[in-house]
Coordinates of C-alpha atoms in Angstrom, one line a residue:
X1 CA 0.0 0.0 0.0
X2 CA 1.4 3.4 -0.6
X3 CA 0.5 6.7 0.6
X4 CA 1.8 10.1 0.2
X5 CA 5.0 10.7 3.4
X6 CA 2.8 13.5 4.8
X7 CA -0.8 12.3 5.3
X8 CA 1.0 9.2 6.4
X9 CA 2.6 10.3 9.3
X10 CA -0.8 12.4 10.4
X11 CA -2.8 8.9 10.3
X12 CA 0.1 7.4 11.8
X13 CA 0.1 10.1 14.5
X14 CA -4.1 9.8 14.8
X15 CA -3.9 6.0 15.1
X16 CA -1.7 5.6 17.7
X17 CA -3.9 8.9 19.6
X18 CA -6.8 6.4 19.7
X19 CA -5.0 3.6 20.7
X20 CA -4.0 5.9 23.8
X21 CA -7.4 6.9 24.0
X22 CA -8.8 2.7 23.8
X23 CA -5.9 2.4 26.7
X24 CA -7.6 4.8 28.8
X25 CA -11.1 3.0 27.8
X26 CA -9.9 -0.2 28.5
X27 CA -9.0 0.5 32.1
X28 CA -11.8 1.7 33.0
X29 CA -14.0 -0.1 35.5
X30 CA -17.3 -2.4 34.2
X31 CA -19.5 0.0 36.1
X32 CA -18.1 3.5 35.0
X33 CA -19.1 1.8 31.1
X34 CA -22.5 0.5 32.3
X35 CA -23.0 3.9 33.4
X36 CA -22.1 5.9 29.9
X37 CA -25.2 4.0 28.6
X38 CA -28.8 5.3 28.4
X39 CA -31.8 2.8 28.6
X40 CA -33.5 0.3 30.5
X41 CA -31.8 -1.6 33.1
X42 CA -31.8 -4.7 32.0
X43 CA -30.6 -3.8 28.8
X44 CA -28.1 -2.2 29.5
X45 CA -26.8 -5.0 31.9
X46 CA -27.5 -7.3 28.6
X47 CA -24.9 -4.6 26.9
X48 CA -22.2 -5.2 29.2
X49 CA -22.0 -8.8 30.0
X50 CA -22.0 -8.8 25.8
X51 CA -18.7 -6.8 25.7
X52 CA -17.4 -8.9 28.8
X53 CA -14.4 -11.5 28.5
X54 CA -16.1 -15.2 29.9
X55 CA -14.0 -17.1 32.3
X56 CA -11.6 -19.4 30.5
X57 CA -12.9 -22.3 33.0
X58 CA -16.8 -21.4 32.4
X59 CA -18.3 -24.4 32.9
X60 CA -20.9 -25.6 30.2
X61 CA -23.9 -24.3 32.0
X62 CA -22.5 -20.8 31.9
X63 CA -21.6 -21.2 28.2
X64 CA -24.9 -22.1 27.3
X65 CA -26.6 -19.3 29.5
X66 CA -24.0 -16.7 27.4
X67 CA -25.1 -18.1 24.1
X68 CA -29.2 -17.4 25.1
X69 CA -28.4 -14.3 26.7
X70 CA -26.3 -13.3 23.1
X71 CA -29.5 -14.7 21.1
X72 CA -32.0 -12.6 23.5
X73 CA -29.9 -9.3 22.9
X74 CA -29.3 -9.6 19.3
X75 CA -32.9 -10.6 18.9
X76 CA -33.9 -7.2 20.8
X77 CA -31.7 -5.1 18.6
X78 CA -32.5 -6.5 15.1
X79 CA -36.3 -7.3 15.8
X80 CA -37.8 -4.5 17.8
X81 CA -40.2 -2.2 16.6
X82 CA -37.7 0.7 15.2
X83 CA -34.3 1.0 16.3
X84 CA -33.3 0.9 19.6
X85 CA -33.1 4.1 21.2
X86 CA -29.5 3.8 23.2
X87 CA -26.5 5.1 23.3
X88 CA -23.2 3.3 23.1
X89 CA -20.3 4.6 25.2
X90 CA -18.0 3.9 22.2
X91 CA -17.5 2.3 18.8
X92 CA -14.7 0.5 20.7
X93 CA -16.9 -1.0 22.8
X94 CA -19.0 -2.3 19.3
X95 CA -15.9 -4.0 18.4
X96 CA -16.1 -5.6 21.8
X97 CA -19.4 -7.3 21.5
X98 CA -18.6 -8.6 18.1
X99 CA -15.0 -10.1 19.3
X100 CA -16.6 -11.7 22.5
X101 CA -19.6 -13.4 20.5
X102 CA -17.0 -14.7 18.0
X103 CA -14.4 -16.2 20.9
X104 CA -16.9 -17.7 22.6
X105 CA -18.7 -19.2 19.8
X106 CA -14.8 -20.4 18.8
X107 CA -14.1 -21.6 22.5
X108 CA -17.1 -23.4 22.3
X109 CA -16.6 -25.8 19.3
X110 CA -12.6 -26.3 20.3
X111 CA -14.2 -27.6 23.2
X112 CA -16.7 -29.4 21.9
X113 CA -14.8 -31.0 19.2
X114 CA -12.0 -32.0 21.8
X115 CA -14.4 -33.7 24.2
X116 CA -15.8 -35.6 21.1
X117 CA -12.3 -36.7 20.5
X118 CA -11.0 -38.2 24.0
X119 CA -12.9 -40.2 26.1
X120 CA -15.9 -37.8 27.0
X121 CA -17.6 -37.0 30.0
X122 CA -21.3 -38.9 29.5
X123 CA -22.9 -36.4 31.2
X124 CA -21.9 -33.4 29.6
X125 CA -21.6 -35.4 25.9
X126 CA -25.3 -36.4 26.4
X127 CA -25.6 -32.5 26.9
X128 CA -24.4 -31.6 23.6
X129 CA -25.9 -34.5 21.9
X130 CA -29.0 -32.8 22.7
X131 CA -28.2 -29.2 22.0
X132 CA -26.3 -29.9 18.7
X133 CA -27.2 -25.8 17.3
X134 CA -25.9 -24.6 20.3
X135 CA -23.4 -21.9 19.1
X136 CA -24.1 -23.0 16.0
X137 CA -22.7 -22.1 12.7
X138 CA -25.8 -20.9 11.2
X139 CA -26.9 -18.9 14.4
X140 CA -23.4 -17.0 14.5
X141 CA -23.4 -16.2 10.5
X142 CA -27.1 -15.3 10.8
X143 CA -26.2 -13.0 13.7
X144 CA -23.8 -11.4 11.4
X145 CA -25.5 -11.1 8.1
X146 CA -28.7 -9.4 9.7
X147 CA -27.0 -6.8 11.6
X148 CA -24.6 -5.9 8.3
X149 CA -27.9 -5.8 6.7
X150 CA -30.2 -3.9 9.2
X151 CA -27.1 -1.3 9.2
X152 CA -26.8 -1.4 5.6
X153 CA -23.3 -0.6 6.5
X154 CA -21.8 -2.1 3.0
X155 CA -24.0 0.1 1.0
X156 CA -22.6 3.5 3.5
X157 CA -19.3 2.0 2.7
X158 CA -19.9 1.8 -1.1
X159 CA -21.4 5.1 -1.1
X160 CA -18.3 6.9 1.0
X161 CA -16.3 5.3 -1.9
X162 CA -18.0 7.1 -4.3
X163 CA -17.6 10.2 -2.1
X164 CA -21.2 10.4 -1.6
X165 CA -23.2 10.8 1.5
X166 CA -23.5 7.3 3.6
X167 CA -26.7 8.2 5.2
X168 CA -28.4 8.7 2.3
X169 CA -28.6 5.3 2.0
X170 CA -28.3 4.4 5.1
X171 CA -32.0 4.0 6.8
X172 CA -33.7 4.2 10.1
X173 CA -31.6 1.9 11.6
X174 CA -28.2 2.5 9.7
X175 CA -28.1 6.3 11.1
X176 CA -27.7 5.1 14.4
X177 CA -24.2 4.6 15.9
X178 CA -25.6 1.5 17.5
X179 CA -26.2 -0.1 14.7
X180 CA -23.9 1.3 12.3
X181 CA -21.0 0.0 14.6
X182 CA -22.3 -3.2 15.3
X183 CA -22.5 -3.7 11.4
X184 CA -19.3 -2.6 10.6
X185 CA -18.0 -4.5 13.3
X186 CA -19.8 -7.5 11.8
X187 CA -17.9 -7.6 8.6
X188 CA -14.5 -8.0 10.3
X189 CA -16.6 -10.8 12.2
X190 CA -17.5 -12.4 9.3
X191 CA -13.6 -12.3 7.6
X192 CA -13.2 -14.0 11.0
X193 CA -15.0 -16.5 10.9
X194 CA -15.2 -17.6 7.2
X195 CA -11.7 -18.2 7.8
X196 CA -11.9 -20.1 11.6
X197 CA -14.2 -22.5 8.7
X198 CA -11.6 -22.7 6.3
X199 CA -13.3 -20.8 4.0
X200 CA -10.4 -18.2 2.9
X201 CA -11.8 -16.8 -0.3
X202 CA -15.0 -15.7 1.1
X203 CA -13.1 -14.4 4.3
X204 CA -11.6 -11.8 1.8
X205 CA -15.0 -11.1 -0.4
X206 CA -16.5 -10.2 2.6
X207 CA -14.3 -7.0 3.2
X208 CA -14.8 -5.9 -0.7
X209 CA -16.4 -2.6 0.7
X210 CA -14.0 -2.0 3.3
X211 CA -10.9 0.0 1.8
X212 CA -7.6 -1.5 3.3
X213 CA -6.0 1.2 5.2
X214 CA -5.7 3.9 8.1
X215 CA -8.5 5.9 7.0
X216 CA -10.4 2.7 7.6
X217 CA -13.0 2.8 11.2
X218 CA -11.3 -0.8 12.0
X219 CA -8.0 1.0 12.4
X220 CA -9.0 3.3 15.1
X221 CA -9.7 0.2 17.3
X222 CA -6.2 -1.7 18.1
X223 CA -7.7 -5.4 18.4
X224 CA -9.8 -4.6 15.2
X225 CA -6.6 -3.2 13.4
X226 CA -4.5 -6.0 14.4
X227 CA -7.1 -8.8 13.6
X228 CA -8.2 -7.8 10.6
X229 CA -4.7 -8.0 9.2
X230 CA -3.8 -10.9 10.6
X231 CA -6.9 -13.0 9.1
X232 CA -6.6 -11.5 5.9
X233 CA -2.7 -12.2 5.8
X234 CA -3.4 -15.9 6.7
X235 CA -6.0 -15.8 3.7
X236 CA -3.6 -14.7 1.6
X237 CA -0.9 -16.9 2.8
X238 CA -3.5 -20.3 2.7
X239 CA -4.4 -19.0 -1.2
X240 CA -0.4 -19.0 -1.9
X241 CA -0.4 -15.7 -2.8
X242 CA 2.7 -14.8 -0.4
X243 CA 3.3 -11.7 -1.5
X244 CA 0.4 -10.3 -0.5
X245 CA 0.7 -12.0 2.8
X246 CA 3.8 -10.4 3.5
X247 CA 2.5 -7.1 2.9
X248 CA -0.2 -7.5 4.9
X249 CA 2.1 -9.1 7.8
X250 CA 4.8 -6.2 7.1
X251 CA 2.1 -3.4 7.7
X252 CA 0.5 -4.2 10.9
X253 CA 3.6 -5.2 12.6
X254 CA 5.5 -2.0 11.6
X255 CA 2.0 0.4 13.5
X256 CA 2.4 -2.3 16.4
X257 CA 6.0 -1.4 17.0
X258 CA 5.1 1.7 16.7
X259 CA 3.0 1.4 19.9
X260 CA 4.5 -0.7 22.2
X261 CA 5.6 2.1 24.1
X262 CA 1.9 2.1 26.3
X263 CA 0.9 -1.4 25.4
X264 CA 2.9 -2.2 28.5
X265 CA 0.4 -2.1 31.6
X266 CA -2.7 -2.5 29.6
X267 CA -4.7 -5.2 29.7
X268 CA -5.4 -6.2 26.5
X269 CA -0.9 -6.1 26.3
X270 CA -1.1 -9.8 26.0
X271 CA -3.2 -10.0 23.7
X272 CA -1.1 -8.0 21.3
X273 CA 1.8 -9.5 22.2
X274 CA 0.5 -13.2 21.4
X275 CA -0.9 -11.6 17.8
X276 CA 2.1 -10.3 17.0
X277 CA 4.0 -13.4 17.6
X278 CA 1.8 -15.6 15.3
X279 CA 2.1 -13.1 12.6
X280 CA 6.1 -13.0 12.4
X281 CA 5.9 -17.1 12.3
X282 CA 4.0 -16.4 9.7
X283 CA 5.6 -14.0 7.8
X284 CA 8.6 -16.0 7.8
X285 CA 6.8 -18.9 6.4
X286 CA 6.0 -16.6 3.6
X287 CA 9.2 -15.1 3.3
X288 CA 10.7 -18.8 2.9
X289 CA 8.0 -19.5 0.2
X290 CA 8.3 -16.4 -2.1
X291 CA 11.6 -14.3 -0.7
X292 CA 10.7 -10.6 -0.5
X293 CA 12.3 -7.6 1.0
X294 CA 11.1 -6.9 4.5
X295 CA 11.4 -3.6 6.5
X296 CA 14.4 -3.7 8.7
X297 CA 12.4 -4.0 11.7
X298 CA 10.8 -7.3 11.2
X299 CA 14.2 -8.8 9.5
X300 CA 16.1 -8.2 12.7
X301 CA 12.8 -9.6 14.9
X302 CA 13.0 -12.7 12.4
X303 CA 16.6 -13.2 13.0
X304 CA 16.4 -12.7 16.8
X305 CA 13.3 -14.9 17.4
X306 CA 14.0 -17.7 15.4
X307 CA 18.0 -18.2 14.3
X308 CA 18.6 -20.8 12.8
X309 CA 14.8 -21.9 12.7
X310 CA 14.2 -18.9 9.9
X311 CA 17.6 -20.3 7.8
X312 CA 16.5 -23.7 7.6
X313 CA 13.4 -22.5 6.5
X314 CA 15.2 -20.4 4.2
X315 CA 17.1 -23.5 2.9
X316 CA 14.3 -26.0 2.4
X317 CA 15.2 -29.3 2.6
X318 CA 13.5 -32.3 5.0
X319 CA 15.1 -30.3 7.8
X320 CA 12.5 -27.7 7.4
X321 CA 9.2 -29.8 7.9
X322 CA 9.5 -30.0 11.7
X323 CA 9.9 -26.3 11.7
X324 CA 7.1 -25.9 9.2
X325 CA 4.7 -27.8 10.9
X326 CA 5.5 -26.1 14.3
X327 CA 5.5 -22.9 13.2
X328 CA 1.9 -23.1 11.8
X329 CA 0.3 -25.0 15.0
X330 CA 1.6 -22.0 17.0
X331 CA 0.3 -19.1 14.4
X332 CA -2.7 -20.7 12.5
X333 CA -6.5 -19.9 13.9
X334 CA -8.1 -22.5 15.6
X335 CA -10.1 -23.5 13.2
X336 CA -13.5 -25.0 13.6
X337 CA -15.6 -27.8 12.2
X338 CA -19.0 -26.0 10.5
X339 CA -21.1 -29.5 11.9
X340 CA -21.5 -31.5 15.7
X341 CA -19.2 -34.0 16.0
X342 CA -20.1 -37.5 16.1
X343 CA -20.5 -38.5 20.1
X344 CA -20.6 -42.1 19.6
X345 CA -17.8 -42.4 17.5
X346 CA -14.8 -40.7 18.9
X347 CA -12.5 -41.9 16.3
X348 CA -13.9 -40.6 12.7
X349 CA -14.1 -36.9 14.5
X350 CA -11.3 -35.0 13.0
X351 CA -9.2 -32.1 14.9
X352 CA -9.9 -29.6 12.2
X353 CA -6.6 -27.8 13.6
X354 CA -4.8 -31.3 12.7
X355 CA -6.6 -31.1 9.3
X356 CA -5.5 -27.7 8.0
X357 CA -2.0 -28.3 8.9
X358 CA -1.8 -31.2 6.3
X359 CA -3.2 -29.1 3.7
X360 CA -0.8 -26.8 4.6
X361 CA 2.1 -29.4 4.9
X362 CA 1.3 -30.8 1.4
X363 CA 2.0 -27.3 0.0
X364 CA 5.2 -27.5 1.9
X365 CA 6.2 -30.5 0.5
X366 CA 6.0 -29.0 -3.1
X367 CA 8.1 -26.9 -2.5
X368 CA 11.0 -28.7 -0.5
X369 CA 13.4 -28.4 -2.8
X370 CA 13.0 -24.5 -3.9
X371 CA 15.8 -23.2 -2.8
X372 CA 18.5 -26.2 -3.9
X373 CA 16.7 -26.3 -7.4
X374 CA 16.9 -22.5 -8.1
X375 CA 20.9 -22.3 -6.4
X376 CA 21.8 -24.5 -9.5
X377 CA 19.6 -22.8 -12.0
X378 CA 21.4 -19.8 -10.6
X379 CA 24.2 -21.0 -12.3
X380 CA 22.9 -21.5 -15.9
X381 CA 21.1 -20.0 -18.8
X382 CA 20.5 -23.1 -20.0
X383 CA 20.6 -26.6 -18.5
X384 CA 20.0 -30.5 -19.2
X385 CA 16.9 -31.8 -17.6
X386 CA 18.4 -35.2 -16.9
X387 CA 21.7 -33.3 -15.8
X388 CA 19.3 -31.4 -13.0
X389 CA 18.2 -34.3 -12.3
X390 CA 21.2 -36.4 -10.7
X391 CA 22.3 -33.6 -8.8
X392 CA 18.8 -33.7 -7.4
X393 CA 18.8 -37.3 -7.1
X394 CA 15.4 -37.6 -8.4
X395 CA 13.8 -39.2 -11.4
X396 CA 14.0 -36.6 -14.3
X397 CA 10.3 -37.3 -15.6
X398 CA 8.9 -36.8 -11.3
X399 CA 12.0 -33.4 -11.7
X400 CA 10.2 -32.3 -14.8
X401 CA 6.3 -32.5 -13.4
X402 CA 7.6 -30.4 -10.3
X403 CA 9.1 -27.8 -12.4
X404 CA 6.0 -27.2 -14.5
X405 CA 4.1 -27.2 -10.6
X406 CA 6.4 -24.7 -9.1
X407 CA 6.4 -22.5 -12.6
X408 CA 2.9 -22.6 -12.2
X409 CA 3.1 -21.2 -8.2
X410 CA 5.2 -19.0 -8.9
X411 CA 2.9 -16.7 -11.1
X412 CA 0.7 -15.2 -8.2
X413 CA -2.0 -12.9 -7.9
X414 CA -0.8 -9.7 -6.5
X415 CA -3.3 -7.2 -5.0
X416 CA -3.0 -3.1 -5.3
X417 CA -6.6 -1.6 -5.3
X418 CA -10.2 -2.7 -5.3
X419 CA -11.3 -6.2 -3.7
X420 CA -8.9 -8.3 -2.0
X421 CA -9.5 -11.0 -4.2
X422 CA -8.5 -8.9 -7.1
X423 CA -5.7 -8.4 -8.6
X424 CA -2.7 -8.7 -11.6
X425 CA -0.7 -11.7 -12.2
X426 CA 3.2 -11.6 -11.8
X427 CA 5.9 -13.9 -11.6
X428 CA 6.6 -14.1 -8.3
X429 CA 10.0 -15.8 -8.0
X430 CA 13.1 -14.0 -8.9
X431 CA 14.0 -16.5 -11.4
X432 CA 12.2 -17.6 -14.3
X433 CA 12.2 -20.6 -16.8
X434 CA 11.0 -22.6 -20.1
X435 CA 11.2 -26.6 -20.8
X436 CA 11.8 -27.1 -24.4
X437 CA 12.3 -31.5 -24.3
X438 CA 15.3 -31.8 -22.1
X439 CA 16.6 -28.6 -22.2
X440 CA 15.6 -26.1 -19.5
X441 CA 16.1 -22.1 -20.8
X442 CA 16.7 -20.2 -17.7
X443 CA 16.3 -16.0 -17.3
X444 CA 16.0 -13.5 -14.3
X445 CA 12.6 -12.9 -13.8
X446 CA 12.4 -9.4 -15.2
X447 CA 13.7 -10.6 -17.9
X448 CA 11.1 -13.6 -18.4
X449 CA 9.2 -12.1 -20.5
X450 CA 11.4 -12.2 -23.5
X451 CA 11.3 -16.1 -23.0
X452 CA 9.6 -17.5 -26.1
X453 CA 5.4 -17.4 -26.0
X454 CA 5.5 -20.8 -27.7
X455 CA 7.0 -22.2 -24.6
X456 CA 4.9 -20.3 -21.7
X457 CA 2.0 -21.5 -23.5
X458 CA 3.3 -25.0 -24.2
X459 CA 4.0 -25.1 -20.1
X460 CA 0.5 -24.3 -19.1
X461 CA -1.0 -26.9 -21.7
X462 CA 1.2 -29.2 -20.2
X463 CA 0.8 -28.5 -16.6

């Protein structure tokens, strides 16, 4: 993303003014919020326990009692006669809601799927044998969807892009913070949790109204800020288009080191400070996919926090897996299954965690040998495929279906304006090549293009 020196270091300089400001919100105590708000009792006691973290060690009872009270509350909001006449304290506390209702719906199916697993607990299986759309999948995306459409917060959005007024289009209910928040909200929501399902394309259709940078609302609110770029990196990343990933990695984690100054002390430090963590071990899986030039800053953190970890990587090699496959457990979402889990038969209920990383490790797998393949094509304009071959050890015909894979790979989609599913296609590796029978015609990438069209062409009727 580019933007002009000047008005970057203004948004820069508002950004991290609000993330002081959210500091200050954060601290403040549960009843000096339930206070700011205006409305009956009950509802406004409904409000707060919506923004408020549940206990890690809820018990199942409680979680159940949270999702009804969720349902009841979003049932008021979306289904009463008119909008609701109250006043948030903040759109940080919008932002709140939404991220609670997601974890917990997430919290809920990691532990449901885990009990399904091991030997469960009778009781509380015959529980959840009977309450199978319990934070359900449906329930959450309906949630969602209605509240982006009572708000009509995409049409506001389309509308600001075409510098027009939002609230001419925006409705009864779309004129009101309350709801305009909660919709907006409700689209980084949605990227969230079409990607917790595995569903990564429509995790990044979902944001096609939302313009990717600081003028952005979501960029005002730290949590929002940091996990809207990290699920659209991994979406990125899991749809091999590295590049993009990186970027997206490379932004967020230069604005959060920008901050850290008064993360300290607040609570929401740890947070941060696991976020971030994921998103370098997963920028430097990138980085060892599709090498890139990174801002100083996160090539010294790489180096520091992972050693000789990041060179291996970097290397390829069967070495690397462990690392690989570590480094994506400790980064990845924890992804969710979109149906119950089969109670009576512990042993066909798959850890969808488990089941992501072997996608991912396939793609790993295709691309073992990178680096040692392109340090000898380094070497050569031209080369014998056979030759290639028994330097690789491999058979030349399994050499030569690898090389049409990985030419393939390597032209990615790279985003620069519009929908993040847009964008032009480039050769992303910084060296390029044609097979013509045995002979393999080697070129720096900027240069591919002069490479004959009859054998680009001939290599994607092949492949």
């Amino acid at each position: 993303m580019s933007y002009a020196n000047a008005d970057d270091d203004v948004l820069e300089d508002t950004l991290v003014a609000d993330y002081r400001e959210q500091v200050t919100y954060d601290e403040d105590t549960a009843l000096e919020r339930t206070d700011s708000l205006s409305g009956p009792a009950d509802l406004r006691a409904q409000l707060e326990a919506a923004a408020a973290p549940l206990e890690f060690q809820a018990s199942l009872e409680t979680k159940f009692a949270s999702y009804d009270n969720y349902c009841s509350l979003f049932h008021y909001i979306l289904n009463s006669d008119g909008p609701v006449e109250i006043e948030q304290p903040s759109y940080y506390w919008a932002w709140d809601v939404i991220d609670e209702f997601i974890y917990q719906f997430q919290a809920f199916h990691s532990y449901r799927s885990r009990l399904a697993r091991t030997a469960p607990n009778e009781e509380e299986a015959q529980i959840l044998r009977e309450n199978p759309n319990t934070w359900g999948c449906y329930s959450v995306l309906n949630v969602l969807y209605s509240l982006i459409q009572r708000s009509q917060i995409n049409e506001q959005l389309a509308a600001q892009k075409r510098n027009e007024d939002p609230n001419a289009v925006a409705g009864d209910y779309g004129t009101r913070p309350l709801y305009r928040n909660l919709g907006y909200f409700s689209i980084i929501g949605l990227l969230r949790v079409h990607c917790l399902l595995g569903d990564f394309s429509l995790a990044l259709k979902t944001l096609d109204d939302i313009e990717m940078n600081k003028k952005a609302m979501f960029a005002r609110v730290m949590a929002a800020h940091l996990n809207t770029y990290y699920y659209v990196g991994f979406s990125y990343m899991m749809l091999r288009r590295y590049a993009d990933a990186v970027r997206m990695f490379s932004h967020i984690l230069v604005y959060v080191s920008r901050t850290k100054n008064f993360q300290k002390g607040n609570q929401s430090f740890d947070a941060i400070a696991k976020k971030t963590e994921q998103m370098y071990a997963l920028i430097a899986i990138c980085v060892s996919f599709a090498p890139a030039r990174l801002d100083d800053t996160i090539h010294t953190a790489l180096r520091e926090k992972y050693g000789e970890k990041f060179a291996k990587l970097q290397r390829g090699g069967t070495d690397s897996l462990p690392i690989y496959k570590e480094l994506f457990q400790s980064a990845c979402p924890k992804f969710i299954a979109p149906t119950p889990p089969d109670f009576d038969n512990p042993s066909l209920n798959i850890d969808p965690v488990e089941h992501h990383t072997e996608i991912f490790m396939d793609e790993v797998k295709n691309t073992l040998f990178n680096p040692t393949v392109k340090s000898y094509l380094k070497l050569y304009s031209t080369m014998d495929l056979k030759k290639l071959s028994s330097f690789l050890e491999v058979d030349p015909e399994q050499l030569r279906s690898w090389l049409l894979v990985n030419k393939q790979r390597s032209r990615q989609v790279r985003w620069s304006e519009g929908g993040l599913l847009e964008g032009e296609v480039v050769n992303g590796s910084e060296l390029d090549y044609a097979i013509e029978g045995d002979l393999i015609h080697i070129s720096e990438a900027k240069q591919g293009r002069r490479l004959v069209d009859w054998y680009l062409r001939n290599l994607v009727r092949s492949y």
